[in-house]
CSV table of C-alpha atoms in Angstrom, one decimal:
chain,number,residue,atom,x,y,z
V,1039,MET,CA,120.5,142.9,-57.1
V,1040,ASN,CA,122.6,142.4,-60.2
V,1041,SER,CA,125.5,144.6,-61.3
V,1042,LEU,CA,123.5,145.5,-64.4
V,1043,THR,CA,120.8,146.8,-62.1
V,1044,TYR,CA,123.3,149.1,-60.5
V,1045,ALA,CA,124.6,150.1,-64.0
V,1046,SER,CA,121.1,151.0,-65.0
V,1047,CYS,CA,120.7,153.2,-61.9
V,1048,VAL,CA,124.0,155.0,-62.8
V,1049,LEU,CA,122.7,155.5,-66.3
V,1050,VAL,CA,119.5,157.0,-65.0
V,1051,ILE,CA,121.4,159.4,-62.9
V,1052,LEU,CA,123.7,160.3,-65.8
V,1053,ALA,CA,120.6,160.8,-68.0
V,1054,ALA,CA,119.0,163.0,-65.5
V,1055,LEU,CA,122.2,165.1,-65.2
V,1056,THR,CA,122.5,165.5,-69.0
V,1057,LEU,CA,118.9,166.4,-69.3
V,1058,TYR,CA,119.3,168.9,-66.5
V,1059,LEU,CA,122.3,170.4,-68.2
V,1060,ALA,CA,120.3,170.7,-71.4
V,1061,CYS,CA,117.8,172.9,-69.6
V,1062,ALA,CA,118.1,176.7,-70.3
V,1063,HIS,CA,117.8,177.5,-66.6
V,1064,GLN,CA,120.4,175.1,-65.2
V,1065,LYS,CA,122.7,176.5,-62.6
V,1066,LEU,CA,125.6,174.0,-62.6
V,1067,VAL,CA,127.7,175.4,-65.4
V,1068,SER,CA,127.8,179.1,-66.3
V,1069,SER,CA,129.1,178.7,-69.8
V,1070,PRO,CA,126.7,177.8,-72.7
V,1071,LEU,CA,126.4,174.1,-73.4
V,1072,PRO,CA,125.3,172.3,-76.6
V,1073,ARG,CA,121.7,171.8,-75.5
V,1074,ARG,CA,120.6,169.7,-78.5
V,1075,LEU,CA,123.5,167.2,-78.0
V,1076,LEU,CA,122.8,166.9,-74.3
V,1077,LEU,CA,119.1,166.3,-74.9
V,1078,ILE,CA,119.8,163.5,-77.4
V,1079,VAL,CA,122.4,161.9,-75.1
V,1080,GLY,CA,120.1,162.2,-72.2
V,1081,ILE,CA,117.2,160.5,-74.1
V,1082,LEU,CA,119.5,157.8,-75.3
V,1083,LEU,CA,120.7,157.1,-71.7
V,1084,VAL,CA,117.1,156.9,-70.5
V,1085,ILE,CA,116.3,154.4,-73.2
V,1086,VAL,CA,119.3,152.2,-72.5
V,1087,ALA,CA,118.6,152.4,-68.7
V,1088,GLU,CA,115.0,151.4,-69.2
V,1089,PHE,CA,116.1,148.5,-71.4
V,1090,LEU,CA,118.4,147.3,-68.7
V,1091,LEU,CA,115.7,147.7,-66.0
V,1092,LEU,CA,113.3,145.7,-68.2
V,1093,GLN,CA,115.7,142.7,-68.1
V,1094,PHE,CA,115.2,142.3,-64.4
V,1095,PHE,CA,111.8,143.8,-63.5
V,1096,GLY,CA,108.4,144.0,-65.0
V,1097,SER,CA,107.4,146.9,-67.3
V,1098,ALA,CA,105.4,148.8,-64.6
V,1099,THR,CA,108.1,148.4,-62.0
V,1100,SER,CA,111.0,149.4,-64.3
V,1101,ILE,CA,109.1,152.5,-65.5
V,1102,PHE,CA,108.3,153.4,-61.9
V,1103,MET,CA,111.9,153.0,-60.9
V,1104,LEU,CA,113.1,155.1,-63.8
V,1105,LEU,CA,110.7,157.9,-63.3
V,1106,THR,CA,111.2,157.9,-59.5
V,1107,THR,CA,114.9,158.2,-59.9
V,1108,LEU,CA,114.6,160.9,-62.5
V,1109,MET,CA,112.2,162.9,-60.3
V,1110,LEU,CA,114.4,162.5,-57.2
V,1111,PHE,CA,117.5,163.7,-59.0
V,1112,TRP,CA,115.7,166.7,-60.7
V,1113,THR,CA,114.2,167.7,-57.3
V,1114,LEU,CA,117.3,167.5,-55.2
V,1115,SER,CA,120.0,168.4,-57.7
V,1116,PRO,CA,119.1,172.2,-58.0
V,1117,ILE,CA,119.1,172.5,-54.2
V,1118,ALA,CA,122.4,170.6,-53.9
V,1119,PHE,CA,124.0,172.6,-56.7
V,1120,ALA,CA,122.9,175.9,-55.2
V,1121,TYR,CA,124.1,174.9,-51.8
V,1122,PHE,CA,127.6,173.9,-53.0
V,1123,HIS,CA,127.8,177.0,-55.2
V,1124,SER,CA,127.1,179.2,-52.2
V,1125,GLN,CA,129.7,177.3,-50.1
V,1126,ARG,CA,132.3,177.8,-52.8
V,1127,LYS,CA,131.6,181.5,-52.8
V,1128,LYS,CA,132.1,181.8,-49.1
V,1129,ARG,CA,135.6,180.5,-49.3
């Protein structure tokens, strides 16, 4: 795999994180965040990541990779954030 492929994976994860932080029910940061800005940045990161993926893979494969990575992050991140938050409270 090419370094641009790894960069697109990093962009997808950053996009998923920014879109997660734009959600009203996120549990990572307790202070209010600029939701509109995070939403715009997250969507732009998804577009750039998809563009990079399209350079190396077909359209169906790149969309599948993008959506799978987003779903994986959005499924596991709330569990991981809650776990680390509870571990921090125990200390």
